[in-house]
Each structure stands twice: as C-alpha cells, then as structure tokens.
mmCIF file of C-alpha atoms and ligand atoms in Angstrom:
data_model
loop_
_atom_site.group_PDB
_atom_site.id
_atom_site.type_symbol
_atom_site.label_atom_id
_atom_site.label_comp_id
_atom_site.label_asym_id
_atom_site.label_seq_id
_atom_site.Cartn_x
_atom_site.Cartn_y
_atom_site.Cartn_z
ATOM 1 C CA MET A 1 0.000 0.000 0.000
ATOM 2 C CA GLU A 2 1.264 3.497 -0.781
ATOM 3 C CA THR A 3 2.303 5.588 2.189
ATOM 4 C CA ASP A 4 1.821 9.231 3.087
ATOM 5 C CA THR A 5 5.545 9.908 2.935
ATOM 6 C CA ALA A 6 5.425 10.592 -0.781
ATOM 7 C CA ASP A 7 2.833 13.312 -0.261
ATOM 8 C CA ALA A 8 4.697 14.732 2.722
ATOM 9 C CA ALA A 9 8.055 14.813 0.902
ATOM 10 C CA GLY A 10 7.166 18.342 -0.200
ATOM 11 C CA LYS A 11 9.986 19.280 -2.526
ATOM 12 C CA ASN A 12 9.486 18.906 -6.232
ATOM 13 C CA GLY A 13 12.322 17.745 -8.454
ATOM 14 C CA VAL A 14 13.368 18.246 -12.068
ATOM 15 C CA ILE A 15 13.845 15.016 -14.013
ATOM 16 C CA PHE A 16 14.526 14.362 -17.675
ATOM 17 C CA ASP A 17 13.504 10.721 -17.955
ATOM 18 C CA ILE A 18 12.082 7.661 -16.251
ATOM 19 C CA GLN A 19 13.021 4.284 -17.743
ATOM 20 C CA ARG A 20 11.139 1.173 -16.681
ATOM 21 C CA PHE A 21 12.281 -2.458 -17.027
ATOM 22 C CA SER A 22 15.999 -1.722 -16.961
ATOM 23 C CA LEU A 23 18.478 -4.512 -16.256
ATOM 24 C CA HIS A 24 21.298 -2.050 -15.523
ATOM 25 C CA ASP A 25 22.343 0.135 -12.592
ATOM 26 C CA GLY A 26 21.561 -2.289 -9.805
ATOM 27 C CA PRO A 27 20.237 -5.812 -9.262
ATOM 28 C CA GLY A 28 17.124 -7.274 -10.899
ATOM 29 C CA ILE A 29 14.549 -5.383 -12.913
ATOM 30 C CA ARG A 30 14.682 -1.679 -12.095
ATOM 31 C CA THR A 31 13.059 1.654 -12.763
ATOM 32 C CA LEU A 32 15.649 4.345 -13.439
ATOM 33 C CA VAL A 33 14.876 7.951 -12.536
ATOM 34 C CA PHE A 34 17.136 10.521 -14.218
ATOM 35 C CA MET A 35 17.532 13.804 -12.351
ATOM 36 C CA LYS A 36 18.336 16.947 -14.321
ATOM 37 C CA GLY A 37 21.339 19.085 -13.397
ATOM 38 C CA CYS A 38 24.982 18.158 -12.829
ATOM 39 C CA PRO A 39 27.882 20.131 -11.312
ATOM 40 C CA LEU A 40 30.429 18.467 -13.643
ATOM 41 C CA ARG A 41 30.938 18.928 -17.387
ATOM 42 C CA CYS A 42 32.617 15.702 -18.491
ATOM 43 C CA LEU A 43 33.646 16.005 -22.130
ATOM 44 C CA TRP A 44 32.423 12.465 -22.903
ATOM 45 C CA CYS A 45 29.023 12.888 -21.176
ATOM 46 C CA SER A 46 26.478 10.560 -22.780
ATOM 47 C CA ASN A 47 23.557 12.548 -21.349
ATOM 48 C CA PRO A 48 24.455 16.184 -22.074
ATOM 49 C CA GLU A 49 20.790 17.139 -21.697
ATOM 50 C CA SER A 50 21.185 16.205 -18.030
ATOM 51 C CA GLN A 51 23.783 18.877 -17.276
ATOM 52 C CA SER A 52 21.566 21.951 -17.056
ATOM 53 C CA ARG A 53 18.993 21.999 -14.303
ATOM 54 C CA ASN A 54 16.558 23.852 -16.568
ATOM 55 C CA PRO A 55 14.267 22.321 -19.185
ATOM 56 C CA GLN A 56 15.879 22.441 -22.654
ATOM 57 C CA VAL A 57 14.778 21.958 -26.261
ATOM 58 C CA LEU A 58 16.417 19.259 -28.377
ATOM 59 C CA PHE A 59 16.183 19.822 -32.128
ATOM 60 C CA TYR A 60 16.059 16.941 -34.660
ATOM 61 C CA GLU A 61 17.166 18.595 -37.887
ATOM 62 C CA GLU A 62 16.389 15.549 -40.030
ATOM 63 C CA LYS A 63 12.683 15.806 -39.112
ATOM 64 C CA CYS A 64 12.274 19.564 -39.587
ATOM 65 C CA ILE A 65 10.163 20.637 -42.595
ATOM 66 C CA GLY A 66 10.942 24.331 -42.148
ATOM 67 C CA CYS A 67 7.341 25.450 -41.555
ATOM 68 C CA GLY A 68 8.375 28.184 -39.094
ATOM 69 C CA ALA A 69 5.522 27.505 -36.639
ATOM 70 C CA CYS A 70 7.942 27.153 -33.727
ATOM 71 C CA TYR A 71 9.436 30.570 -34.330
ATOM 72 C CA GLU A 72 6.018 32.241 -34.531
ATOM 73 C CA VAL A 73 4.973 31.087 -31.045
ATOM 74 C CA CYS A 74 8.273 31.592 -29.217
ATOM 75 C CA PRO A 75 7.974 34.392 -26.642
ATOM 76 C CA ARG A 76 11.759 34.854 -26.787
ATOM 77 C CA ARG A 77 12.171 34.754 -30.539
ATOM 78 C CA GLY A 78 13.718 38.224 -30.664
ATOM 79 C CA SER A 79 16.756 37.276 -28.639
ATOM 80 C CA LEU A 80 16.934 33.700 -29.931
ATOM 81 C CA LEU A 81 17.093 34.549 -33.640
ATOM 82 C CA GLU A 82 20.855 34.073 -33.861
ATOM 83 C CA ASP A 83 20.648 30.519 -32.518
ATOM 84 C CA TRP A 84 17.474 29.459 -34.339
ATOM 85 C CA PRO A 85 16.307 26.730 -34.813
ATOM 86 C CA VAL A 86 18.198 25.427 -31.744
ATOM 87 C CA PRO A 87 17.533 27.735 -28.797
ATOM 88 C CA ARG A 88 20.221 28.144 -26.174
ATOM 89 C CA GLU A 89 20.883 30.783 -23.497
ATOM 90 C CA ASP A 90 17.661 32.777 -23.651
ATOM 91 C CA CYS A 91 15.243 29.853 -23.954
ATOM 92 C CA THR A 92 12.934 29.578 -20.936
ATOM 93 C CA GLY A 93 12.007 25.985 -21.698
ATOM 94 C CA CYS A 94 8.328 26.945 -21.865
ATOM 95 C CA GLY A 95 7.698 24.222 -24.470
ATOM 96 C CA CYS A 96 5.395 26.344 -26.714
ATOM 97 C CA CYS A 97 7.515 25.557 -29.789
ATOM 98 C CA VAL A 98 7.415 21.833 -29.051
ATOM 99 C CA GLU A 99 3.622 21.833 -28.878
ATOM 100 C CA VAL A 100 3.211 23.328 -32.360
ATOM 101 C CA CYS A 101 5.850 21.185 -34.077
ATOM 102 C CA PHE A 102 3.808 18.467 -35.712
ATOM 103 C CA ALA A 103 6.865 17.083 -37.476
ATOM 104 C CA GLY A 104 8.254 15.968 -34.111
ATOM 105 C CA ALA A 105 11.472 17.900 -34.684
ATOM 106 C CA ARG A 106 11.487 19.458 -31.230
ATOM 107 C CA GLU A 107 11.564 17.718 -27.877
ATOM 108 C CA LEU A 108 11.494 19.218 -24.412
ATOM 109 C CA SER A 109 13.929 17.623 -21.983
ATOM 110 C CA GLY A 110 13.140 18.220 -18.348
ATOM 111 C CA ARG A 111 9.987 18.508 -16.260
ATOM 112 C CA VAL A 112 9.078 19.305 -12.700
ATOM 113 C CA VAL A 113 7.620 16.370 -10.780
ATOM 114 C CA SER A 114 6.546 15.538 -7.243
ATOM 115 C CA VAL A 115 7.718 12.510 -5.274
ATOM 116 C CA ARG A 116 4.170 11.180 -5.469
ATOM 117 C CA GLU A 117 4.114 11.348 -9.282
ATOM 118 C CA VAL A 118 7.387 9.449 -9.635
ATOM 119 C CA LEU A 119 6.461 6.933 -6.950
ATOM 120 C CA ASP A 120 3.200 6.148 -8.754
ATOM 121 C CA VAL A 121 5.180 5.252 -11.896
ATOM 122 C CA VAL A 122 7.741 3.234 -9.937
ATOM 123 C CA LEU A 123 5.097 1.200 -8.109
ATOM 124 C CA ARG A 124 3.482 0.020 -11.354
ATOM 125 C CA ASP A 125 6.245 -2.598 -11.628
ATOM 126 C CA ARG A 126 6.290 -3.786 -8.046
ATOM 127 C CA THR A 127 5.590 -7.394 -9.090
ATOM 128 C CA PHE A 128 8.652 -7.411 -11.341
ATOM 129 C CA TYR A 129 10.872 -6.037 -8.579
ATOM 130 C CA GLU A 130 9.639 -8.731 -6.204
ATOM 131 C CA GLN A 131 10.263 -11.525 -8.699
ATOM 132 C CA SER A 132 13.750 -10.289 -9.677
ATOM 133 C CA GLU A 133 14.926 -8.654 -6.416
ATOM 134 C CA GLY A 134 15.034 -5.381 -8.308
ATOM 135 C CA GLY A 135 13.986 -1.874 -7.342
ATOM 136 C CA VAL A 136 14.583 1.774 -8.162
ATOM 137 C CA THR A 137 17.791 3.619 -9.119
ATOM 138 C CA VAL A 138 18.080 7.396 -9.046
ATOM 139 C CA GLY A 139 20.791 8.791 -11.325
ATOM 140 C CA GLY A 140 21.124 11.668 -13.723
ATOM 141 C CA GLY A 141 22.622 14.168 -14.076
ATOM 142 C CA GLU A 142 23.561 14.282 -10.431
ATOM 143 C CA PRO A 143 20.880 13.190 -7.923
ATOM 144 C CA LEU A 144 22.708 14.795 -4.976
ATOM 145 C CA LEU A 145 22.206 18.210 -6.563
ATOM 146 C CA GLN A 146 18.499 17.797 -5.739
ATOM 147 C CA TYR A 147 19.168 15.829 -2.589
ATOM 148 C CA GLU A 148 15.968 16.671 -0.739
ATOM 149 C CA PHE A 149 13.828 15.369 -3.582
ATOM 150 C CA THR A 150 16.099 12.348 -4.093
ATOM 151 C CA ALA A 151 16.024 11.478 -0.392
ATOM 152 C CA GLY A 152 12.242 11.915 -0.292
ATOM 153 C CA LEU A 153 11.778 9.600 -3.267
ATOM 154 C CA LEU A 154 14.152 6.947 -1.912
ATOM 155 C CA ARG A 155 12.522 7.065 1.472
ATOM 156 C CA ALA A 156 9.062 6.620 -0.028
ATOM 157 C CA CYS A 157 10.347 3.720 -2.139
ATOM 158 C CA ARG A 158 11.880 2.033 0.886
ATOM 159 C CA GLU A 159 8.685 2.431 2.864
ATOM 160 C CA ASN A 160 7.018 0.527 0.066
ATOM 161 C CA GLY A 161 9.535 -2.289 0.441
ATOM 162 C CA LEU A 162 11.655 -1.463 -2.609
ATOM 163 C CA HIS A 163 15.422 -1.806 -2.972
ATOM 164 C CA THR A 164 17.022 1.622 -3.552
ATOM 165 C CA ALA A 165 20.154 2.571 -5.471
ATOM 166 C CA VAL A 166 21.810 5.886 -6.309
ATOM 167 C CA GLU A 167 24.391 6.672 -8.954
ATOM 168 C CA THR A 168 26.512 9.733 -8.142
ATOM 169 C CA CYS A 169 29.538 11.568 -9.480
ATOM 170 C CA GLY A 170 30.373 12.319 -5.852
ATOM 171 C CA PHE A 171 30.769 16.076 -6.319
ATOM 172 C CA ALA A 172 28.391 17.237 -3.599
ATOM 173 C CA GLY A 173 28.227 18.711 -0.113
ATOM 174 C CA LYS A 174 28.551 16.370 2.879
ATOM 175 C CA ASN A 175 25.022 17.150 4.058
ATOM 176 C CA ALA A 176 23.530 16.169 0.686
ATOM 177 C CA LEU A 177 25.464 12.912 0.644
ATOM 178 C CA GLU A 178 24.619 12.016 4.245
ATOM 179 C CA THR A 179 20.934 12.757 3.741
ATOM 180 C CA VAL A 180 20.649 10.577 0.650
ATOM 181 C CA LEU A 181 22.749 7.715 2.043
ATOM 182 C CA GLN A 182 20.242 7.271 4.885
ATOM 183 C CA HIS A 183 17.768 5.897 2.337
ATOM 184 C CA THR A 184 20.169 4.087 -0.014
ATOM 185 C CA ASP A 185 20.827 0.344 -0.176
ATOM 186 C CA LEU A 186 23.374 0.452 -3.007
ATOM 187 C CA LEU A 187 25.638 3.338 -3.980
ATOM 188 C CA LEU A 188 27.119 3.444 -7.490
ATOM 189 C CA PHE A 189 29.978 5.913 -7.116
ATOM 190 C CA ASP A 190 31.797 7.244 -10.205
ATOM 191 C CA LEU A 191 35.533 7.876 -10.141
ATOM 192 C CA LYS A 192 36.979 9.428 -13.276
ATOM 193 C CA HIS A 193 40.610 10.365 -12.665
ATOM 194 C CA MET A 194 42.928 10.158 -9.672
ATOM 195 C CA ASP A 195 44.971 13.244 -10.638
ATOM 196 C CA THR A 196 43.053 16.353 -9.652
ATOM 197 C CA GLU A 197 44.517 18.570 -12.392
ATOM 198 C CA VAL A 198 43.607 16.094 -15.130
ATOM 199 C CA HIS A 199 40.214 15.603 -13.507
ATOM 200 C CA LYS A 200 39.625 19.334 -13.668
ATOM 201 C CA ARG A 201 40.710 19.554 -17.309
ATOM 202 C CA TYR A 202 38.195 16.945 -18.454
ATOM 203 C CA THR A 203 35.285 17.422 -16.034
ATOM 204 C CA GLY A 204 35.524 21.071 -14.975
ATOM 205 C CA ALA A 205 36.320 20.347 -11.304
ATOM 206 C CA GLY A 206 39.113 18.845 -9.225
ATOM 207 C CA ASN A 207 38.639 15.500 -7.493
ATOM 208 C CA GLU A 208 39.395 16.322 -3.827
ATOM 209 C CA ARG A 209 35.803 16.606 -2.704
ATOM 210 C CA ILE A 210 34.855 13.501 -4.694
ATOM 211 C CA LEU A 211 37.577 11.367 -3.101
ATOM 212 C CA GLU A 212 36.662 12.655 0.352
ATOM 213 C CA ASN A 213 33.020 11.778 -0.242
ATOM 214 C CA ALA A 214 34.004 8.329 -1.525
ATOM 215 C CA ARG A 215 35.906 7.683 1.716
ATOM 216 C CA PHE A 216 32.940 8.811 3.800
ATOM 217 C CA ALA A 217 30.370 6.891 1.758
ATOM 218 C CA SER A 218 32.335 3.644 1.883
ATOM 219 C CA LYS A 219 32.147 3.710 5.670
ATOM 220 C CA THR A 220 28.474 4.592 5.727
ATOM 221 C CA VAL A 221 26.469 2.870 3.006
ATOM 222 C CA ARG A 222 25.405 -0.778 3.029
ATOM 223 C CA LYS A 223 26.840 -1.615 -0.376
ATOM 224 C CA MET A 224 29.115 0.373 -2.688
ATOM 225 C CA VAL A 225 30.225 -0.181 -6.279
ATOM 226 C CA ILE A 226 32.868 2.008 -7.931
ATOM 227 C CA ARG A 227 32.270 2.883 -11.579
ATOM 228 C CA MET A 228 34.832 4.247 -13.961
ATOM 229 C CA PRO A 229 34.109 5.410 -17.490
ATOM 230 C CA LEU A 230 37.195 4.325 -19.436
ATOM 231 C CA ILE A 231 38.068 7.090 -21.886
ATOM 232 C CA PRO A 232 40.958 6.588 -24.323
ATOM 233 C CA GLY A 233 43.692 9.169 -23.882
ATOM 234 C CA VAL A 234 42.001 10.606 -20.794
ATOM 235 C CA ASN A 235 42.056 8.080 -17.954
ATOM 236 C CA SER A 236 42.898 4.699 -19.508
ATOM 237 C CA ASP A 237 46.658 4.845 -18.857
ATOM 238 C CA GLU A 238 48.171 2.322 -16.474
ATOM 239 C CA THR A 239 49.364 4.978 -14.009
ATOM 240 C CA ASN A 240 45.811 6.135 -13.440
ATOM 241 C CA ILE A 241 44.397 2.597 -13.211
ATOM 242 C CA GLU A 242 47.082 1.647 -10.669
ATOM 243 C CA ALA A 243 46.268 4.784 -8.651
ATOM 244 C CA LEU A 244 42.556 3.943 -8.769
ATOM 245 C CA ALA A 245 43.212 0.377 -7.578
ATOM 246 C CA GLY A 246 45.417 1.668 -4.750
ATOM 247 C CA PHE A 247 42.789 4.174 -3.629
ATOM 248 C CA ILE A 248 40.026 1.569 -3.551
ATOM 249 C CA LYS A 249 42.152 -0.977 -1.717
ATOM 250 C CA ASN A 250 43.819 1.359 0.770
ATOM 251 C CA GLU A 251 41.297 4.100 1.436
ATOM 252 C CA LEU A 252 37.822 2.674 0.878
ATOM 253 C CA GLU A 253 36.032 0.040 2.926
ATOM 254 C CA GLY A 254 34.039 -2.879 1.595
ATOM 255 C CA VAL A 255 33.753 -1.927 -2.087
ATOM 256 C CA GLU A 256 31.819 -4.778 -3.674
ATOM 257 C CA ARG A 257 33.247 -4.430 -7.194
ATOM 258 C CA VAL A 258 34.467 -2.054 -9.869
ATOM 259 C CA ASP A 259 32.418 -1.493 -13.026
ATOM 260 C CA ILE A 260 34.440 -0.406 -16.042
ATOM 261 C CA LEU A 261 32.297 1.538 -18.532
ATOM 262 C CA PRO A 262 34.086 1.651 -21.910
ATOM 263 C CA TYR A 263 33.866 4.884 -23.890
ATOM 264 C CA HIS A 264 31.098 5.288 -26.470
ATOM 265 C CA THR A 265 29.873 8.241 -28.505
ATOM 266 C CA MET A 266 26.164 8.181 -27.621
ATOM 267 C CA GLY A 267 26.364 11.744 -26.294
ATOM 268 C CA ALA A 268 27.693 13.198 -29.546
ATOM 269 C CA SER A 269 24.390 13.407 -31.431
ATOM 270 C CA LYS A 270 22.604 14.788 -28.371
ATOM 271 C CA ILE A 271 25.097 17.643 -28.080
ATOM 272 C CA THR A 272 24.373 18.565 -31.697
ATOM 273 C CA ARG A 273 20.628 18.549 -30.929
ATOM 274 C CA LEU A 274 21.317 20.989 -28.096
ATOM 275 C CA GLY A 275 23.172 23.294 -30.468
ATOM 276 C CA GLY A 276 26.703 22.434 -29.354
ATOM 277 C CA GLU A 277 29.699 20.617 -30.773
ATOM 278 C CA TYR A 278 31.019 17.298 -29.493
ATOM 279 C CA PRO A 279 34.369 18.171 -27.859
ATOM 280 C CA LEU A 280 36.044 14.774 -28.249
ATOM 281 C CA GLY A 281 35.678 14.776 -32.042
ATOM 282 C CA ASP A 282 36.544 11.447 -33.625
ATOM 283 C CA LEU A 283 38.060 9.781 -30.576
ATOM 284 C CA GLU A 284 38.273 6.054 -31.337
ATOM 285 C CA PRO A 285 36.704 3.478 -28.977
ATOM 286 C CA LEU A 286 39.062 1.435 -26.804
ATOM 287 C CA THR A 287 40.436 -1.832 -28.121
ATOM 288 C CA GLN A 288 39.471 -5.028 -26.316
ATOM 289 C CA GLU A 289 43.133 -5.442 -25.436
ATOM 290 C CA ARG A 290 43.176 -2.086 -23.625
ATOM 291 C CA ILE A 291 40.003 -2.985 -21.724
ATOM 292 C CA ASP A 292 41.454 -6.388 -20.782
ATOM 293 C CA ARG A 293 44.661 -4.767 -19.567
ATOM 294 C CA THR A 294 42.654 -2.398 -17.360
ATOM 295 C CA THR A 295 40.556 -5.148 -15.813
ATOM 296 C CA GLY A 296 43.744 -7.218 -15.377
ATOM 297 C CA ILE A 297 45.389 -4.501 -13.283
ATOM 298 C CA LEU A 298 42.334 -4.149 -11.057
ATOM 299 C CA LYS A 299 41.903 -7.912 -10.654
ATOM 300 C CA SER A 300 45.578 -8.325 -9.787
ATOM 301 C CA ARG A 301 44.865 -6.081 -6.783
ATOM 302 C CA GLY A 302 42.156 -8.473 -5.611
ATOM 303 C CA LEU A 303 39.233 -6.393 -6.889
ATOM 304 C CA LYS A 304 36.119 -7.885 -8.458
ATOM 305 C CA VAL A 305 35.623 -6.253 -11.879
ATOM 306 C CA THR A 306 32.848 -6.170 -14.469
ATOM 307 C CA VAL A 307 32.777 -4.460 -17.850
ATOM 308 C CA GLY A 308 29.522 -2.577 -18.363
ATOM 309 C CA GLY A 309 27.194 -1.857 -15.461
HETATM 310 S S1 SF4 B 401 29.018 13.418 -14.034
HETATM 311 FE FE1 SF4 B 401 27.815 12.187 -15.474
HETATM 312 S S2 SF4 B 401 26.033 13.457 -15.975
HETATM 313 FE FE2 SF4 B 401 27.565 14.811 -15.048
HETATM 314 S S3 SF4 B 401 28.672 15.681 -16.787
HETATM 315 FE FE3 SF4 B 401 29.810 13.879 -16.062
HETATM 316 S S4 SF4 B 401 29.059 12.177 -17.327
HETATM 317 FE FE4 SF4 B 401 27.581 13.864 -17.536
HETATM 318 S S1 SF4 B 402 7.788 23.786 -36.072
HETATM 319 FE FE1 SF4 B 402 9.073 21.953 -36.237
HETATM 320 S S2 SF4 B 402 9.075 21.455 -38.404
HETATM 321 FE FE2 SF4 B 402 8.348 23.578 -38.248
HETATM 322 S S3 SF4 B 402 10.233 24.815 -38.445
HETATM 323 FE FE3 SF4 B 402 9.906 24.481 -36.274
HETATM 324 S S4 SF4 B 402 11.141 22.662 -35.841
HETATM 325 FE FE4 SF4 B 402 10.885 22.717 -38.036
HETATM 326 S S1 SF4 B 403 10.953 26.446 -25.274
HETATM 327 FE FE1 SF4 B 403 9.850 28.409 -25.279
HETATM 328 S S2 SF4 B 403 11.465 29.953 -25.136
HETATM 329 FE FE2 SF4 B 403 12.477 28.063 -25.727
HETATM 330 S S3 SF4 B 403 12.570 28.141 -27.971
HETATM 331 FE FE3 SF4 B 403 10.693 27.028 -27.422
HETATM 332 S S4 SF4 B 403 9.063 28.581 -27.369
HETATM 333 FE FE4 SF4 B 403 11.045 29.670 -27.329
#
C-alpha cells in the first residue's frame, strides 16, 4: 500500500527521464529515474541534456520541414534569432515551440515532478521487482544536486519495500550525501581520474571533494560499487588505473566491485541537438586489449571487476 511519505516529501524535483524495465544500474529489474542538473561537465558525457537543471529543447534537424511555426509562437524569438532553430541561453524551456511542431522535430527535456508522481510510476512494476529482487535507481545528471527530492523519493520507495540505489559523481556537499545515504541500499559511485589537475581539465572540477566523499560513503552505506568510465587518452593509462586500484584498496572500505564503462559516442548526437559541438571529435573506442589490460590490473589487486554496469 502506498504511504503518506510521498505526499509529505514536499519538494518537487526536475527530471529528464524515467526508464522502466531496466536490467542495468543495480540488481534485478529496475526503474531508473534521471535527475536533471549536474555540477560536472565531463567532455564524454552521454547525457548532455542532463547537465543543465533547466528544461531544454532538443532539435532533430532531419525531421524539420521548415514550416516556421515554432518561431512564430516563441515568446523569446527576438533574442533567440541568432541561434534558431536550436535555442540556447535565452530559452525559458516553456515548451510552446514543441507543442506546435507536428513534425516531431522538437523535444522538451526536463519537467518538474513531485515525489508522489514518480512513486506512482515506480510502483506500477512492483511485481517485477519482487520476482527479480530489483527496485529503483536514481541517477542523472547528479541526484545529490536535488538531494531533498532524491532522499524523499528513496525514502518513499523504501517504505514501500523497494530496494534503492543511487548513482553519483560524488561532487556534492557532505550534508547532501549524508541525507541521501540514509535511504540508499546500493551506492554506485563514479571515479573518473585520480589526478586532480587532469580531472579538472576533463570534467571542470578537481577531485578532492569527490575522493573525500568516496571515503565517507564507503564507511556509511550498506553496499558500494565504484564505476569508472574508461576514456581513451584521458584516464585509460596504467598509471591512473594503478592509482585507482590503490585508492580503492587502501582508502575505501568494503567496495563490492568495480564497473568499467568503456567509452562510447552516444552523447555526440545529443550535443548537436542541443546546439553544441562534441568536444572529443573522432576519438576512437578502446580496443578489447586495452580494456582487458585495465581489468587485469584491477583484478591483480584483488578487486572484483565487471565491464559494463
Ligand atoms: S558526471 Fe555524469 S552526468 Fe555529469 S557531466 Fe559527467 S558524465 Fe555527464
Ligand atoms: S515547427 Fe518543427 S518542423 Fe516547423 S520549423 Fe519548427 S522545428 Fe521545423
Ligand atoms: S521552449 Fe519556449 S522559449 Fe524556448 S525556444 Fe521554445 S518557445 Fe522559445
């Protein structure tokens, strides 16, 4: 039976997607909730529409028939003319242009939701969670950026008997992390580079706060998995992998396993639809040999490793 907690959670959140029946990001069959907004700007980001907290328009050029209806209804068309048809800075995300585009060339990413609304969607698949020992995973974007909403949702899920997981980049205040961890069964914690200068160059921020939060979380949460996107020429060198293995072994407690997430270019087309340019250009995917060498280093340190998530 649904509880009152969802109604009492108060805070609304901004999400950009809910995916049901996922077999990733935690055990069993899961519903994934994607929060909008992230403090990092990783160059390889596969969900660039998750970075801004505000709703944004994605433009599918191949579907556009050039009717001009979107431009006619846009309340900001004066200041957006230079960017048209892909609105950027001055777009309020009102969605008027999306509503009149019958060609389906415009999509609004991001909407405000209550805990109750999301919980109602999550609970539709309760039977599948029970049969598969699955549950709900909140990711993004960065769920700790909207930690009150995230904690409220996780709490409501737990009160309904569901397993809860969170995927975080770890760049958050201690209070946000502590609050969310109270309602989290499994923490998927991303580590991207062990050298803070390199980390800053590729993600926009140093790694000190992230490593500190990883230390704290490993002592606090029931179960923790480290995830590392493996990006050729960025963090796939042996020095970095050795440093990662050393950090996990020597400074974290009870990490269950390490998930290696090989580089892919799924974010490239989305950046174009947001009016930007993919910063990693034609970076080639990693060879299987490089992936095997990475997992070999981690396994040689006694860590359990999977490729994928
Ligand atoms: S932390 Fe994740 S969501 Fe945020 S910019 Fe990096 S890859 Fe994208
Ligand atoms: S309304 Fe849609 S199809 Fe018409 S110009 Fe705008 S984006 Fe293109
Ligand atoms: S979402 Fe609103 S402000 Fe942004 S381009 Fe469309 S109509 Fe204009």
